[in-house]
Amino acid sequence: MPESKSSKSLLRNSVNFPSFSDLPDENDVDLTYYDEGPRGFEPSQHWCFLGEIVDSYGLGRILLRVKDKDDQVVTIGLYTDDRGHALAPQIKQGHTVAVLYGEQHGFLDMSVGIRVEEPSIIKIIPCSLEQLLKASDDVAARKLNGQSRCCGSCGKKESTSDNTHLRWCSRCKQTSYCGEVCQRKAWVDGHKTDCKAFVWVQWFAARNWGVFNGYFNF
């Protein structure tokens, strides 16, 4: 069942972070995302498409094949002035593409995908979509349950009785460690990637997706 707009895990929210099939069509006015105002129809809230890179191709213009949250594989065509070549060094299979205000676009070959013309609305996040969604879930669970802090490596809980003081990862501020040994071990064991996911979840969480007061940019 799709997550509701009030979903506790931000990136599971199917309204502000829709799968491809739920994106507005560029030729229609989707009242989920637009309201009629004095100057015509204007956005009423923000949205962002998330997809994991499956493949990329194209010599003159870069095209990405990405898998969304529903496992549907679609094409993202990079129609920026440089035809996407500035993004080329960041494009890696398994990384996540985020497209702000993505719409369903009909390409000349009769396929339907997403056309990106502005470089400021697309970002490649260096972790998988699964890792990004899990980070969002973890942040939501921590807020909801008020989980006590414990070391992200050995699991030792913070305690004043035995003088155990944990310190946050200085970058993501989401994972704590009881000392440098555990922090170094956790970095090698996977926090290097998880940390990047947490940082981007914080970027998304710092914005009000339900109220439109001007376009977001990466």
Tab-separated table of C-alpha atoms in Angstrom:
chain	number	residue	atom	x	y	z
A	1	MET	CA	0.000	0.000	0.000
A	2	PRO	CA	1.440	3.430	-0.893
A	3	GLU	CA	2.650	5.572	1.968
A	4	SER	CA	0.378	8.476	2.876
A	5	LYS	CA	1.424	12.095	2.743
A	6	SER	CA	1.865	12.000	6.525
A	7	SER	CA	4.305	9.075	6.378
A	8	LYS	CA	6.838	9.271	9.202
A	9	SER	CA	9.663	8.244	6.877
A	10	LEU	CA	10.024	11.293	4.650
A	11	LEU	CA	11.363	9.610	1.525
A	12	ARG	CA	8.622	6.937	1.680
A	13	ASN	CA	6.067	9.702	1.190
A	14	SER	CA	4.484	8.863	-2.172
A	15	VAL	CA	3.178	12.399	-2.738
A	16	ASN	CA	6.335	14.455	-2.297
A	17	PHE	CA	8.619	11.592	-3.389
A	18	PRO	CA	6.514	9.827	-6.026
A	19	SER	CA	7.387	6.849	-8.161
A	20	PHE	CA	7.398	7.409	-11.906
A	21	SER	CA	3.780	6.328	-12.416
A	22	ASP	CA	2.642	8.978	-9.917
A	23	LEU	CA	4.536	11.870	-11.499
A	24	PRO	CA	2.422	14.568	-13.162
A	25	ASP	CA	2.230	14.476	-16.954
A	26	GLU	CA	3.874	17.490	-18.591
A	27	ASN	CA	0.798	18.013	-20.764
A	28	ASP	CA	-1.768	17.922	-17.948
A	29	VAL	CA	-2.453	19.906	-14.782
A	30	ASP	CA	-2.219	17.532	-11.845
A	31	LEU	CA	-4.219	19.009	-8.968
A	32	THR	CA	-2.115	17.004	-6.524
A	33	TYR	CA	0.733	19.386	-7.245
A	34	TYR	CA	-0.899	22.509	-8.707
A	35	ASP	CA	-3.474	25.053	-7.593
A	36	GLU	CA	-5.089	27.754	-9.688
A	37	GLY	CA	-3.924	31.238	-8.725
A	38	PRO	CA	-4.072	34.796	-10.097
A	39	ARG	CA	-1.466	33.939	-12.733
A	40	GLY	CA	-2.903	30.574	-13.670
A	41	PHE	CA	-1.954	27.188	-12.303
A	42	GLU	CA	1.065	27.256	-9.986
A	43	PRO	CA	2.759	24.566	-7.877
A	44	SER	CA	1.126	24.021	-4.489
A	45	GLN	CA	3.846	21.786	-3.052
A	46	HIS	CA	7.218	20.288	-3.929
A	47	TRP	CA	8.077	16.848	-5.254
A	48	CYS	CA	11.192	14.888	-6.148
A	49	PHE	CA	11.649	11.708	-8.166
A	50	LEU	CA	14.195	9.193	-6.854
A	51	GLY	CA	15.639	6.395	-8.955
A	52	GLU	CA	18.656	4.095	-8.846
A	53	ILE	CA	20.955	4.064	-11.874
A	54	VAL	CA	20.776	0.813	-13.813
A	55	ASP	CA	22.673	1.940	-16.905
A	56	SER	CA	23.704	5.006	-18.907
A	57	TYR	CA	24.285	5.443	-22.617
A	58	GLY	CA	24.461	7.998	-25.392
A	59	LEU	CA	27.404	9.773	-27.010
A	60	GLY	CA	26.022	13.202	-27.854
A	61	ARG	CA	23.416	13.268	-25.093
A	62	ILE	CA	23.555	11.213	-21.914
A	63	LEU	CA	20.540	9.073	-21.131
A	64	LEU	CA	20.095	7.296	-17.827
A	65	ARG	CA	18.116	4.154	-17.160
A	66	VAL	CA	16.924	4.199	-13.551
A	67	LYS	CA	14.783	1.990	-11.312
A	68	ASP	CA	12.248	3.774	-9.096
A	69	LYS	CA	10.758	2.801	-5.701
A	70	ASP	CA	8.279	0.481	-7.462
A	71	ASP	CA	11.085	-1.226	-9.427
A	72	GLN	CA	9.886	0.343	-12.695
A	73	VAL	CA	12.797	1.140	-15.026
A	74	VAL	CA	12.502	4.434	-16.912
A	75	THR	CA	14.713	6.743	-18.977
A	76	ILE	CA	15.961	10.142	-17.824
A	77	GLY	CA	17.104	12.265	-20.758
A	78	LEU	CA	19.623	14.992	-19.948
A	79	TYR	CA	18.688	17.950	-22.156
A	80	THR	CA	20.873	20.470	-20.327
A	81	ASP	CA	23.101	22.796	-22.363
A	82	ASP	CA	26.038	20.419	-21.967
A	83	ARG	CA	23.816	17.386	-22.668
A	84	GLY	CA	24.595	15.966	-19.239
A	85	HIS	CA	28.350	15.688	-19.626
A	86	ALA	CA	29.098	17.634	-16.438
A	87	LEU	CA	27.348	14.841	-14.543
A	88	ALA	CA	29.215	12.078	-16.361
A	89	PRO	CA	31.984	11.602	-13.728
A	90	GLN	CA	29.330	11.068	-11.032
A	91	ILE	CA	27.218	8.587	-12.975
A	92	LYS	CA	27.720	5.129	-11.514
A	93	GLN	CA	25.526	2.066	-11.551
A	94	GLY	CA	23.861	1.675	-8.155
A	95	HIS	CA	23.889	5.361	-7.266
A	96	THR	CA	20.675	7.333	-6.822
A	97	VAL	CA	19.388	10.097	-9.091
A	98	ALA	CA	17.151	12.788	-7.604
A	99	VAL	CA	15.107	14.980	-9.981
A	100	LEU	CA	13.129	17.895	-8.585
A	101	TYR	CA	9.740	18.540	-10.208
A	102	GLY	CA	10.100	15.617	-12.600
A	103	GLU	CA	7.246	15.083	-15.053
A	104	GLN	CA	6.299	12.276	-17.401
A	105	HIS	CA	7.619	13.217	-20.846
A	106	GLY	CA	6.948	11.554	-24.190
A	107	PHE	CA	10.147	11.095	-26.195
A	108	LEU	CA	10.312	10.970	-30.001
A	109	ASP	CA	10.810	7.189	-29.937
A	110	MET	CA	7.350	6.929	-28.318
A	111	SER	CA	8.805	5.951	-24.918
A	112	VAL	CA	7.849	7.869	-21.782
A	113	GLY	CA	10.435	9.053	-19.278
A	114	ILE	CA	11.746	12.220	-17.624
A	115	ARG	CA	13.318	15.122	-19.518
A	116	VAL	CA	15.770	17.283	-17.540
A	117	GLU	CA	16.658	20.686	-18.968
A	118	GLU	CA	17.982	22.532	-15.896
A	119	PRO	CA	21.147	21.242	-14.189
A	120	SER	CA	20.023	22.733	-10.857
A	121	ILE	CA	17.162	20.226	-10.486
A	122	ILE	CA	19.143	16.990	-10.801
A	123	LYS	CA	21.581	15.444	-8.352
A	124	ILE	CA	23.391	12.135	-8.186
A	125	ILE	CA	23.594	10.822	-4.623
A	126	PRO	CA	26.489	8.372	-4.039
A	127	CYS	CA	24.523	5.552	-2.453
A	128	SER	CA	21.851	3.105	-3.544
A	129	LEU	CA	18.162	3.959	-3.388
A	130	GLU	CA	17.710	1.208	-0.798
A	131	GLN	CA	20.406	2.760	1.413
A	132	LEU	CA	18.843	6.211	1.063
A	133	LEU	CA	15.371	4.932	1.979
A	134	LYS	CA	16.749	2.949	4.925
A	135	ALA	CA	18.506	6.072	6.203
A	136	SER	CA	15.192	7.918	5.994
A	137	ASP	CA	13.496	5.084	7.910
A	138	ASP	CA	16.211	5.112	10.592
A	139	VAL	CA	15.931	8.867	11.123
A	140	ALA	CA	12.128	8.620	11.376
A	141	ALA	CA	12.296	5.693	13.827
A	142	ARG	CA	14.758	7.535	16.030
A	143	LYS	CA	12.487	10.572	16.214
A	144	LEU	CA	9.344	8.509	16.753
A	145	ASN	CA	10.649	6.122	19.374
A	146	GLY	CA	13.184	8.319	21.114
A	147	GLN	CA	15.742	5.558	20.829
A	148	SER	CA	18.604	5.703	23.320
A	149	ARG	CA	22.021	6.323	21.861
A	150	CYS	CA	24.336	3.379	21.403
A	151	CYS	CA	27.653	2.874	19.657
A	152	GLY	CA	27.203	2.329	15.932
A	153	SER	CA	29.906	-0.324	15.975
A	154	CYS	CA	29.919	-2.321	19.223
A	155	GLY	CA	26.383	-1.425	20.337
A	156	LYS	CA	27.386	-0.185	23.777
A	157	LYS	CA	24.789	2.206	25.221
A	158	GLU	CA	25.575	5.637	26.563
A	159	SER	CA	25.576	5.543	30.361
A	160	THR	CA	26.631	7.857	33.167
A	161	SER	CA	26.977	4.947	35.580
A	162	ASP	CA	30.042	3.528	33.843
A	163	ASN	CA	31.158	6.826	32.312
A	164	THR	CA	30.332	5.795	28.749
A	165	HIS	CA	30.025	8.948	26.654
A	166	LEU	CA	29.240	8.675	22.966
A	167	ARG	CA	30.109	11.219	20.330
A	168	TRP	CA	28.267	11.851	17.085
A	169	CYS	CA	29.755	11.313	13.659
A	170	SER	CA	30.837	14.871	12.862
A	171	ARG	CA	29.421	14.708	9.344
A	172	CYS	CA	25.996	13.083	9.545
A	173	LYS	CA	25.196	13.657	13.258
A	174	GLN	CA	23.098	10.483	13.152
A	175	THR	CA	25.429	7.736	14.383
A	176	SER	CA	27.334	7.731	17.675
A	177	TYR	CA	30.540	5.998	18.733
A	178	CYS	CA	32.169	5.204	22.060
A	179	GLY	CA	35.648	5.863	20.729
A	180	GLU	CA	37.933	6.253	17.731
A	181	VAL	CA	38.521	2.513	17.374
A	182	CYS	CA	34.806	1.815	16.913
A	183	GLN	CA	34.399	4.834	14.652
A	184	ARG	CA	37.205	3.713	12.327
A	185	LYS	CA	35.870	0.147	12.252
A	186	ALA	CA	32.328	1.317	11.470
A	187	TRP	CA	33.608	3.545	8.655
A	188	VAL	CA	35.240	0.558	6.969
A	189	ASP	CA	32.257	-1.713	7.709
A	190	GLY	CA	29.813	0.521	5.857
A	191	HIS	CA	29.245	3.863	7.550
A	192	LYS	CA	31.270	5.534	4.795
A	193	THR	CA	28.274	4.988	2.503
A	194	ASP	CA	25.561	5.235	5.169
A	195	CYS	CA	26.973	8.606	6.230
A	196	LYS	CA	26.389	10.033	2.745
A	197	ALA	CA	22.823	8.730	2.806
A	198	PHE	CA	22.155	10.345	6.191
A	199	VAL	CA	23.562	13.677	4.993
A	200	TRP	CA	21.162	13.694	2.050
A	201	VAL	CA	18.194	12.660	4.178
A	202	GLN	CA	18.960	15.696	6.319
A	203	TRP	CA	19.054	17.892	3.193
A	204	PHE	CA	15.580	16.694	2.224
A	205	ALA	CA	14.268	16.916	5.803
A	206	ALA	CA	15.430	20.529	6.165
A	207	ARG	CA	12.846	21.639	3.588
A	208	ASN	CA	9.091	22.024	3.825
A	209	TRP	CA	7.795	19.845	0.995
A	210	GLY	CA	4.137	20.488	1.668
A	211	VAL	CA	4.118	24.263	1.105
A	212	PHE	CA	5.357	25.944	-2.078
A	213	ASN	CA	7.172	29.259	-1.625
A	214	GLY	CA	9.483	29.089	-4.628
A	215	TYR	CA	11.388	26.323	-6.360
A	216	PHE	CA	14.048	24.221	-4.635
A	217	ASN	CA	17.437	23.719	-6.287
A	218	PHE	CA	20.295	21.357	-5.605
